[in-house]
Coordinates of C-alpha atoms and ligand atoms in Angstrom, one line a residue:
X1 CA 118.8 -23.6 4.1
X2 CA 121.4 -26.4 4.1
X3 CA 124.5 -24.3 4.0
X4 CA 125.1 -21.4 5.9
X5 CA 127.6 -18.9 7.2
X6 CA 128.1 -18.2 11.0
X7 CA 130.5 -15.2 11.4
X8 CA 130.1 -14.7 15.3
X9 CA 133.3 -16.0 15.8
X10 CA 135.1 -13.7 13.5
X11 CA 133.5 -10.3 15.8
X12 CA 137.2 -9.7 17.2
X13 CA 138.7 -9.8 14.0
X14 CA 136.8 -8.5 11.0
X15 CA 134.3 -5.2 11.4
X16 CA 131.2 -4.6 9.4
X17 CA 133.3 -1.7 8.4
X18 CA 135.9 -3.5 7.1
X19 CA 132.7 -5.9 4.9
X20 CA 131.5 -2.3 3.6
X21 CA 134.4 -1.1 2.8
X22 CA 135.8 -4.8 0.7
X23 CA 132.0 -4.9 -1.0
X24 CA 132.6 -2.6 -3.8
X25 CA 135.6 -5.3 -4.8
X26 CA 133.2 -8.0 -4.3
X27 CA 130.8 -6.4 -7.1
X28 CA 133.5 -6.3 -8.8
X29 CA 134.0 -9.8 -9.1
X30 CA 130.6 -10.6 -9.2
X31 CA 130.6 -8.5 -12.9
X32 CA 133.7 -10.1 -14.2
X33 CA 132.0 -13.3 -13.5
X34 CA 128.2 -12.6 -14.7
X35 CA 129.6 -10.7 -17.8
X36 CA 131.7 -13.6 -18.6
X37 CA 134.3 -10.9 -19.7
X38 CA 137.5 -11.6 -17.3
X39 CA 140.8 -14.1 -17.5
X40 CA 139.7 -17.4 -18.1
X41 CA 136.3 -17.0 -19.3
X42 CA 136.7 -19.7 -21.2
X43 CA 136.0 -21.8 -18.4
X44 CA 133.3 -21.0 -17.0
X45 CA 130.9 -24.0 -17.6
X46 CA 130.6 -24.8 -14.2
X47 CA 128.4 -21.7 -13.4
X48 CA 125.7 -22.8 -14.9
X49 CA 126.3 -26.9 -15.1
X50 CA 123.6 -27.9 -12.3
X51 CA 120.9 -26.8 -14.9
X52 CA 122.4 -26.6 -18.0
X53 CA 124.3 -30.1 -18.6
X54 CA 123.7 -32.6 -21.2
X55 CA 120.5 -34.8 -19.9
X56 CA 121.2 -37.5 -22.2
X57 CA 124.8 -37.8 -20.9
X58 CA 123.1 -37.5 -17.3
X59 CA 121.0 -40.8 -18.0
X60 CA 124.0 -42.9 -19.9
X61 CA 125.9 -42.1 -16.6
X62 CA 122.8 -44.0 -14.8
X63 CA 122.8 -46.8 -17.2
X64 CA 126.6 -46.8 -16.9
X65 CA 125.9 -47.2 -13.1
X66 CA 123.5 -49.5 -12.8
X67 CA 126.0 -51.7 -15.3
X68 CA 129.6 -51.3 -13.0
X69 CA 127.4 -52.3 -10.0
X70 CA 125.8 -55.2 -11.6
X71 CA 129.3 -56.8 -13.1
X72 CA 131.9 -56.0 -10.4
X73 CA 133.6 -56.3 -6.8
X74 CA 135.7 -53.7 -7.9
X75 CA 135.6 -50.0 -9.3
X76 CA 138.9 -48.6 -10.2
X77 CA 138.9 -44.9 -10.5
X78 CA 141.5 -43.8 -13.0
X79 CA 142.6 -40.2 -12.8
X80 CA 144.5 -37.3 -11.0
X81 CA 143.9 -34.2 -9.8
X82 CA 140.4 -32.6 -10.7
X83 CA 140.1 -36.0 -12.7
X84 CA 139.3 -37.9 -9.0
X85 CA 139.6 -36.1 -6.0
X86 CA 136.1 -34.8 -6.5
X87 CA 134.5 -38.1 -6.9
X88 CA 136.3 -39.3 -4.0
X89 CA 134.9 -36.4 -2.2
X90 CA 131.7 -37.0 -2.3
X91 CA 131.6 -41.0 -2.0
X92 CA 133.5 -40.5 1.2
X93 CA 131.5 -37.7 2.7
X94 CA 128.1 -39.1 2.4
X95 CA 128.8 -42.8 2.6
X96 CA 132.2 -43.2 4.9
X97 CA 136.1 -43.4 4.8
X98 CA 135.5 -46.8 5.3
X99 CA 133.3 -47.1 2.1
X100 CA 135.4 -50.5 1.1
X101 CA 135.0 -52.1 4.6
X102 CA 131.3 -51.5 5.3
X103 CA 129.1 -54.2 4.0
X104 CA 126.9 -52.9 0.6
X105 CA 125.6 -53.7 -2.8
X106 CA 127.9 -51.4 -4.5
X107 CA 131.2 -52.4 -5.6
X108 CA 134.3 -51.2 -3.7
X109 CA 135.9 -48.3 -5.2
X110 CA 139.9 -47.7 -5.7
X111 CA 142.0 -45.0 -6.9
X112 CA 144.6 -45.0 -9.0
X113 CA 147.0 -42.9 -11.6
X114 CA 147.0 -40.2 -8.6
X115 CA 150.5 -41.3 -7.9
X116 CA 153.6 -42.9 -9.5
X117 CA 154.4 -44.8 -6.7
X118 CA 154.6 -48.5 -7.7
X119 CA 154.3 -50.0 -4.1
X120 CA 151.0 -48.8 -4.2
X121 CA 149.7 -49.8 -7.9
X122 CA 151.0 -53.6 -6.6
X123 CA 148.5 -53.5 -3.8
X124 CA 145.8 -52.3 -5.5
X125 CA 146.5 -55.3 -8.1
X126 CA 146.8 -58.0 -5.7
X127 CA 143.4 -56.7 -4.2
X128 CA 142.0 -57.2 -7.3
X129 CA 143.1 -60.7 -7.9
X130 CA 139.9 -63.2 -8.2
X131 CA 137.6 -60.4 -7.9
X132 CA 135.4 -59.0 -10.9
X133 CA 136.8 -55.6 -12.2
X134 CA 135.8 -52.7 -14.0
X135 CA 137.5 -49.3 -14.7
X136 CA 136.4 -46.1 -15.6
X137 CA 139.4 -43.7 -16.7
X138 CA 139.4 -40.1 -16.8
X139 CA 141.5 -37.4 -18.1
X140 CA 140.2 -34.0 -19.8
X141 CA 143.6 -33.9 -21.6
X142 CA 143.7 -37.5 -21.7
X143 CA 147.6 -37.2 -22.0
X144 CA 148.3 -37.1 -18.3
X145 CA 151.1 -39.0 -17.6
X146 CA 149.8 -40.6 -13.9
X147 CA 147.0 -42.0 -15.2
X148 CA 148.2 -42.9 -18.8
X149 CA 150.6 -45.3 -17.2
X150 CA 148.0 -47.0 -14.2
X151 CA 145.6 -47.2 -17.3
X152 CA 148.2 -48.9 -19.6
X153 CA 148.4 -51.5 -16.6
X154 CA 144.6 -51.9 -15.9
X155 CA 143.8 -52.2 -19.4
X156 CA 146.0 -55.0 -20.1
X157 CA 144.7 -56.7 -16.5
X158 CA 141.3 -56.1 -17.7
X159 CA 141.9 -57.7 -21.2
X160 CA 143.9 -60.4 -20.2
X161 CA 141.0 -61.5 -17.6
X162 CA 138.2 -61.1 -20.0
X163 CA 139.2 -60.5 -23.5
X164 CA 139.3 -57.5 -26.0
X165 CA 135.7 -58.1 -26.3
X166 CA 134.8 -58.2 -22.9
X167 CA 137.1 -55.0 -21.8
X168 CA 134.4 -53.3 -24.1
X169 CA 132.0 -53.7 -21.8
X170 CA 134.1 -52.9 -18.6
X171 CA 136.0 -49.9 -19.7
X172 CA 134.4 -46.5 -19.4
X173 CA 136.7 -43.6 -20.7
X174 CA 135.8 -40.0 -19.3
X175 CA 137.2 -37.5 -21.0
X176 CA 137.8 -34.8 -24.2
X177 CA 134.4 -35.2 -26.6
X178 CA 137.3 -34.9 -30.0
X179 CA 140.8 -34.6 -29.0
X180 CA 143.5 -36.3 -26.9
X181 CA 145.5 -39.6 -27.0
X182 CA 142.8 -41.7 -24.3
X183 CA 139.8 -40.6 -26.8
X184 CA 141.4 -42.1 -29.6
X185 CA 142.5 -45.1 -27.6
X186 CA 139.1 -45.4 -26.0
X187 CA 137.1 -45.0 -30.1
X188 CA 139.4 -47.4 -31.3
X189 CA 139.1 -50.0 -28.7
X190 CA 135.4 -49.2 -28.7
X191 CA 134.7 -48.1 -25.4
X192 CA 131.6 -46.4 -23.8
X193 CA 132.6 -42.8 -23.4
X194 CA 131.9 -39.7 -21.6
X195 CA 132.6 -36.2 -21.7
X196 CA 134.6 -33.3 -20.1
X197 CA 133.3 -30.3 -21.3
X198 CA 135.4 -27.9 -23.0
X199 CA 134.7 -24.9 -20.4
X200 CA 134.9 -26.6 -17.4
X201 CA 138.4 -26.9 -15.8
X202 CA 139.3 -30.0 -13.7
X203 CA 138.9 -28.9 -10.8
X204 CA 135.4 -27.8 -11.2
X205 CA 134.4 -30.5 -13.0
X206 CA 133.0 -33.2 -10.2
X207 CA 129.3 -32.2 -11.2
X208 CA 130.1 -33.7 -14.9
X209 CA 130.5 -37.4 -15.7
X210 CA 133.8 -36.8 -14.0
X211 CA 132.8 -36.8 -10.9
X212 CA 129.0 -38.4 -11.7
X213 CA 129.7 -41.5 -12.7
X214 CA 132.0 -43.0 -9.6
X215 CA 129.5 -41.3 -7.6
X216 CA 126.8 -43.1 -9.2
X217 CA 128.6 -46.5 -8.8
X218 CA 128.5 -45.6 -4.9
X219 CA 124.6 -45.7 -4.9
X220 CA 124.6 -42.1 -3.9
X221 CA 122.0 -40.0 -5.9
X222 CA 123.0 -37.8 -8.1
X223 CA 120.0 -36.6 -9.5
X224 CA 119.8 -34.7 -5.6
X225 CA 123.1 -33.6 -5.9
X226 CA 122.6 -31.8 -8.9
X227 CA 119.3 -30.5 -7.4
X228 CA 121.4 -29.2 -4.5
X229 CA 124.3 -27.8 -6.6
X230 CA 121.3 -25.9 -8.7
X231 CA 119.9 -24.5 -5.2
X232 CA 122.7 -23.2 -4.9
X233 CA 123.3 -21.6 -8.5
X234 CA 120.2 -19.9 -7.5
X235 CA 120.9 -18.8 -4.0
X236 CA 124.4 -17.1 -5.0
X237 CA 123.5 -15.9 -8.4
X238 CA 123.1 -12.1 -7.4
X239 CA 125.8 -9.9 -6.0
X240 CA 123.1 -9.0 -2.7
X241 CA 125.6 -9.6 0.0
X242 CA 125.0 -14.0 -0.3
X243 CA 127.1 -16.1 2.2
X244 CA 128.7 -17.5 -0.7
X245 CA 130.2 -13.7 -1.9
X246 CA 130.9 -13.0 1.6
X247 CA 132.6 -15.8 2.5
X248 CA 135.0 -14.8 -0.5
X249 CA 135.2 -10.8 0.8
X250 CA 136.1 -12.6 4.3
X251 CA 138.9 -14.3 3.0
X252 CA 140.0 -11.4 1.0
X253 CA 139.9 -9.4 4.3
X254 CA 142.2 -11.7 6.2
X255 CA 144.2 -12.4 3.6
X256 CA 145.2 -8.4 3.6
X257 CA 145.6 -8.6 7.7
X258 CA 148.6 -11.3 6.5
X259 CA 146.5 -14.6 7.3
X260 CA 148.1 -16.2 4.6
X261 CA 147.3 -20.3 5.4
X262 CA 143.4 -21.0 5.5
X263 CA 142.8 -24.5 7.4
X264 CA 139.8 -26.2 6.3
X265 CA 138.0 -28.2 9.7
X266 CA 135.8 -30.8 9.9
X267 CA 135.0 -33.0 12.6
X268 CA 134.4 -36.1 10.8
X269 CA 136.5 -38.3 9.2
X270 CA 134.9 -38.7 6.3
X271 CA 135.9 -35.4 5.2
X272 CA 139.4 -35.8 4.8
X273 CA 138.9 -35.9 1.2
X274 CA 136.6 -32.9 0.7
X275 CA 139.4 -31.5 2.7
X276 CA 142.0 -32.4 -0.3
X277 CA 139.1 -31.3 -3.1
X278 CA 139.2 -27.6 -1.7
X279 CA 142.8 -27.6 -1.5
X280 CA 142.8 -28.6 -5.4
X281 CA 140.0 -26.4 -5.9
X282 CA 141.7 -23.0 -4.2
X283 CA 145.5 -24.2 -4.0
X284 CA 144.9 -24.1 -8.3
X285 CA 143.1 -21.7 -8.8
X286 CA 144.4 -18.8 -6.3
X287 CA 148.1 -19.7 -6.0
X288 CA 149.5 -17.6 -8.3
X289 CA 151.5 -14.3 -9.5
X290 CA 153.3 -14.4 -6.0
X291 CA 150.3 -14.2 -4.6
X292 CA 147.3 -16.5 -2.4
X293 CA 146.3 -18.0 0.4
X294 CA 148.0 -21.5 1.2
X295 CA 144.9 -24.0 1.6
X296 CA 145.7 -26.6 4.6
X297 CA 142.9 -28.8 6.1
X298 CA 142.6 -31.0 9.5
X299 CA 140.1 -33.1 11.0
X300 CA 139.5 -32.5 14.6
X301 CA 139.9 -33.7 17.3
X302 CA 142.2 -35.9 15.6
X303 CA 144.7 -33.5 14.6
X304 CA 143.7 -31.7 17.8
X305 CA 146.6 -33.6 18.9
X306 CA 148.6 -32.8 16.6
X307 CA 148.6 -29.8 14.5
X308 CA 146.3 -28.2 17.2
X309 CA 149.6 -27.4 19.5
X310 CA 150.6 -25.1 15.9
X311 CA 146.9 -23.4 15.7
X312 CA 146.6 -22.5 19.4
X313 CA 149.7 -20.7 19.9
X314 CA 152.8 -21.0 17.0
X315 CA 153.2 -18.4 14.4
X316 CA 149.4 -16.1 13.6
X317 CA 149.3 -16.8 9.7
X318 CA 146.5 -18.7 9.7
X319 CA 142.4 -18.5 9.9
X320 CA 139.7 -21.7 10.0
X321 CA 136.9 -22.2 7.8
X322 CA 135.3 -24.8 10.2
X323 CA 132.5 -27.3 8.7
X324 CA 129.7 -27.2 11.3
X325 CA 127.5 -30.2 10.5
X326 CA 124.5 -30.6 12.2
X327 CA 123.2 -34.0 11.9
X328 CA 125.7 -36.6 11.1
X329 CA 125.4 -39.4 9.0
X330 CA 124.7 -41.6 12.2
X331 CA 124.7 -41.2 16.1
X332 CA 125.4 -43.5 18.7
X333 CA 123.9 -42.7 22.6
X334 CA 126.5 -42.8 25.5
X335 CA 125.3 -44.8 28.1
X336 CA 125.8 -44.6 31.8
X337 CA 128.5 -47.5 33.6
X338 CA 127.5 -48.4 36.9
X339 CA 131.3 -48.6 38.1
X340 CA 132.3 -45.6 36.3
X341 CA 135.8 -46.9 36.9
X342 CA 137.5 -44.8 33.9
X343 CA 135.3 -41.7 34.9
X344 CA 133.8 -40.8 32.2
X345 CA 130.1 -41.2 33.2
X346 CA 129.8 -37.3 33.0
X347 CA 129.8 -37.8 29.0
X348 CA 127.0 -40.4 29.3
X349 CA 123.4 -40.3 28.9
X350 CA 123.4 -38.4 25.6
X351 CA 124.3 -39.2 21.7
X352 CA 128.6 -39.0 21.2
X353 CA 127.5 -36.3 18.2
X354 CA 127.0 -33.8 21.5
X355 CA 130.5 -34.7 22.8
X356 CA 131.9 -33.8 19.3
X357 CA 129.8 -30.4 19.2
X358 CA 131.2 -29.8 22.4
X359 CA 135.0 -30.5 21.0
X360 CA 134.0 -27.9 18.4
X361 CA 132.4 -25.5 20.6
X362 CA 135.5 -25.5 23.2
X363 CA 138.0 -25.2 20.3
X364 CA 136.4 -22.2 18.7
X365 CA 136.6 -20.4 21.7
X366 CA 140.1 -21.3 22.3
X367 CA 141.6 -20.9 18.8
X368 CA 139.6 -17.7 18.8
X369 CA 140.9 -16.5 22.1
X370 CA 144.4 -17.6 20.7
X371 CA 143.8 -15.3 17.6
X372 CA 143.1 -17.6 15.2
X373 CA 140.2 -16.3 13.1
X374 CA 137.3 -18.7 12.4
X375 CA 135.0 -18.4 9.8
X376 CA 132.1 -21.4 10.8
X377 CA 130.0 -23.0 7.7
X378 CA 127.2 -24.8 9.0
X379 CA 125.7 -27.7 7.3
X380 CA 122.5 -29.0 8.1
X381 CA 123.2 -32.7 7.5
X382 CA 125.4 -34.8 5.5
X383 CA 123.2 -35.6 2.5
X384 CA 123.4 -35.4 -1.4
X385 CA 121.8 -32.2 -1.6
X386 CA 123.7 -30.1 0.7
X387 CA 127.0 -31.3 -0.5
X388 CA 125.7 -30.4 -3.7
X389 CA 124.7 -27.2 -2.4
X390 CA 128.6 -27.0 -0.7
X391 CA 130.4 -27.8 -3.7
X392 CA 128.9 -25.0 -5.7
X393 CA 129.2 -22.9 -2.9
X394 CA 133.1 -23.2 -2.6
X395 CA 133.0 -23.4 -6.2
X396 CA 131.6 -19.7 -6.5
X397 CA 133.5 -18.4 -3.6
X398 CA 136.8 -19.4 -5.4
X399 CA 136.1 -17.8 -8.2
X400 CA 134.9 -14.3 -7.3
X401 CA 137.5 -15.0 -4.4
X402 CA 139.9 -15.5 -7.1
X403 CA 138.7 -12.2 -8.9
X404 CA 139.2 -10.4 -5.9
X405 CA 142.7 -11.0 -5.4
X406 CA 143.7 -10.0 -9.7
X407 CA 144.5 -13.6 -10.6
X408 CA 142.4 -15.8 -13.4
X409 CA 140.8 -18.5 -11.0
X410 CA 140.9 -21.0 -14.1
X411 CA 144.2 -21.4 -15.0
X412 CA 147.2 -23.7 -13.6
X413 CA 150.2 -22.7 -15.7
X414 CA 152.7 -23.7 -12.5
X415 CA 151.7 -27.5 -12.4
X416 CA 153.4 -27.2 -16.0
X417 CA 157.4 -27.0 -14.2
X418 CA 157.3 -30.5 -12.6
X419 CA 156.0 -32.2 -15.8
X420 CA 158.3 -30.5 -18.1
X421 CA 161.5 -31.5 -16.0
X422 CA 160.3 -35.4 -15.3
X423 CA 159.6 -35.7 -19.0
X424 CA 163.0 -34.3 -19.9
X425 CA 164.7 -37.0 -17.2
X426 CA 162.6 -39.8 -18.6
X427 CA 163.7 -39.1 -22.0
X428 CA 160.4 -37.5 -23.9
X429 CA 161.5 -37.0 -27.1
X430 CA 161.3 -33.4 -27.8
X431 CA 163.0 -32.6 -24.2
X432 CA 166.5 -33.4 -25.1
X433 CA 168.3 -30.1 -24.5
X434 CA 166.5 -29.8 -21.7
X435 CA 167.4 -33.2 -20.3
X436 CA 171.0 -32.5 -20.4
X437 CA 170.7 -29.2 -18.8
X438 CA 169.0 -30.8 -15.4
X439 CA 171.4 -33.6 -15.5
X440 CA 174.3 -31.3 -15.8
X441 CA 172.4 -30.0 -12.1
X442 CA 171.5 -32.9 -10.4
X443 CA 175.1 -33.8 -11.0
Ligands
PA5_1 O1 142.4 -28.9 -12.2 C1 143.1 -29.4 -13.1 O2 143.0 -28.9 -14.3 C2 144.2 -30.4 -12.9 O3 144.3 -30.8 -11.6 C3 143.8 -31.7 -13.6 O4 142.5 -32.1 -13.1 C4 144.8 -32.8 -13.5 O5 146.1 -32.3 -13.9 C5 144.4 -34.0 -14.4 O6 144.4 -33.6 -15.7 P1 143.6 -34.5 -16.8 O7 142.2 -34.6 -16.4 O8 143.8 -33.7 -18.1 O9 144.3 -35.8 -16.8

């Protein structure tokens, strides 16, 4: 198995009692879920999506691949939210943080329409200056004002560079199969396109050509991933006491012991983004009705020396969910210096992964011993399948996790406030009562 739960860390703080007496809840869940009969079961595509997705789509994404790899320097990733931060994910967890330094045959890959900030949209542009471009856009709603606007700018880069005819051939639009403004756009300007299904929600949608097609462009495999994902469909379809449906009770249970922050660890760098995905994924899909647990992430030991002064000993409202991998993407052996003049020959003679397990291992026990709860998730390496098997594992959890707690997992009416009152001070028409009212406030 590829993804496992290790709860000997979590001994002092939850019983088997306790996991008795949260299962019936748990089954629960597990109904609402299988019986496809609970708030937002409209959305539930993703259960079944690592077996049941549109093969034909699957091999256009390929095609699509091979294509973007063949014409450009430069992949820019149009979207927000659910729309990116999956396929960033993944491209950063199995081939680096440093994916556009390392040397490759795939093109680099940049994000944009995440952010309004225009500082950063410049940079990206002057990167791309000289260099061959494409740009896939996605939006489910295609209406999304973030990456509406970076897309607006792209396009116009992109046709000014190589014609209206040649944008055709550089433009891939992910999104709605019917409705929204960027379908229309992307039919009209005659644009290869792919879809967002109907039930699957953004932030469960980086097994579709959301997330598939960036990841493609990366040379990672996503035929594996898939496979891994549907491993994992199997492994947590029944309600017989899984990992995934535990770690979901587990949460539940600290939750009610008023551990309200869960701090996602890894000890690799890499995962910084997975680290933002699961916030997306559980911050969405949990925080609501007054109610949830705040998703927080750090990579250790780096914020060791930071936020690790916080964990060890400020205020006890927090547990870990720690990744444990096992076999990195690479090692490097320590070797012995005959001076030894900065001392440190007693970390020699092995591979620096063993220092790094031994930076986990010491901080479990002390974060333990300083009552921070730590739920471990081992991984056996850092491959396609078993971060396709991890996706659908936090996938799963969230959900029945979601059912636990009386909220709909698959809904996000708060994001609406924000847009509603930036729309009204930009002067949306349709907002104009509205826009006076928040003037009248910010004075
Ligand atoms: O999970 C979600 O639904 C959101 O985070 C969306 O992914 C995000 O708002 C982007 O929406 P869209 O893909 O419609 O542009």
């Amino acid at each position: 198995m590829s993804v496992k739960l290790n709860c000997e860390y979590l001994k002092p703080f939850v019983s088997e009692r306790e996991l008795d007496a949260i299962a019936p809840l748990v089954s629960a869940a597990h109904k609402t879920l299988a019986d496809r009969n609970g708030p937002g079961n409209d959305f539930l595509g993703w259960v079944d999506l690592p077996v049941n997705y549109d093969k034909e789509e699957f091999a256009r994404i390929k095609a699509a691949a091979e294509k973007i790899k063949k014409t450009c320097d430069v992949l820019i990733v149009i979207g927000i939210g659910g729309s990116y931060l999956g396929a960033r994910a993944v491209i950063e967890a199995l081939r680096s943080s440093l994916y556009n330094n390392l040397k490759k045959d795939t093109p680099d890959i940049y994000y944009v329409g995440n952010s309004i900030n225009p500082a950063y949209l410049n940079d990206i542009l002057a990167i791309c200056e000289g260099k061959d471009i494409c740009v896939n856009v996605i939006s489910k709603s295609g209406t999304t004002t973030e990456p509406a606007l970076a897309f607006r700018i792209f396009k116009k880069l992109v046709e000014d560079k190589y014609g209206k005819d040649g944008a055709k051939d550089r433009i891939f639009a992910t999104t709605d199969k019917a409705k929204g403004t960027l379908k229309s756009l992307a039919d009209a300007e005659g644009y290869e396109t792919f879809v967002v299904p109907d039930d699957v929600g953004g932030r469960y949608s980086v097994l579709t050509a959301v997330g598939l097609l960036p990841i493609a462009c990366a040379g990672i495999d996503i035929d594996k991933l898939m496979a891994g994902a549907a491993a994992a469909r199997e492994k947590y379809a029944k309600d017989d006491g899984n990992d995934c449906y535990k770690y979901a009770a587990l949460r539940n249970i600290l939750y009610n012991k008023n551990k309200s922050v869960e701090m996602l660890i890894s000890y690799d760098p890499a995962f910084a983004m997975m680290n933002e995905w699961f916030k997306q994924l559980y911050g969405e899909s949990e925080g609501k009705d007054n109610k949830g647990i705040f998703p927080a992430s750090a990579v250790f030991s780096t914020d060791l020396h930071s936020l690790g002064q916080f964990i060890q000993d400020g205020s006890r409202i927090m547990f870990e969910t720690v990744l444990d991998i096992k076999k990195q993407r690479s090692d490097r052996f320590l070797e012995a210096d005959a001076e030894n003049l900065d001392g440190l020959n007693f970390l020699t003679n092995q591979d620096m992964s063993v220092v790094n397990l031994r930076a986990f291992q010491g901080t479990v026990l002390a974060h333990t011993e300083g009552g921070v709860p730590n739920i471990i998730i081992e991984l056996d390496d850092v491959g396609e399948e078993t971060m396709g098997e991890l996706i659908y594992f936090f996938e799963k959890a969230c959900a029945i996790s979601g059912y636990m707690l009386g909220v709909n997992p698959f809904d996000q009416p708060g994001v609406e406030s924000y847009k509603k009152n930036m729309f009204a001070l930009l002067g949306k028409p349709g907002y104009e009562d509205r826009k006076a009212e928040l003037e009248a406030k910010l004075g």
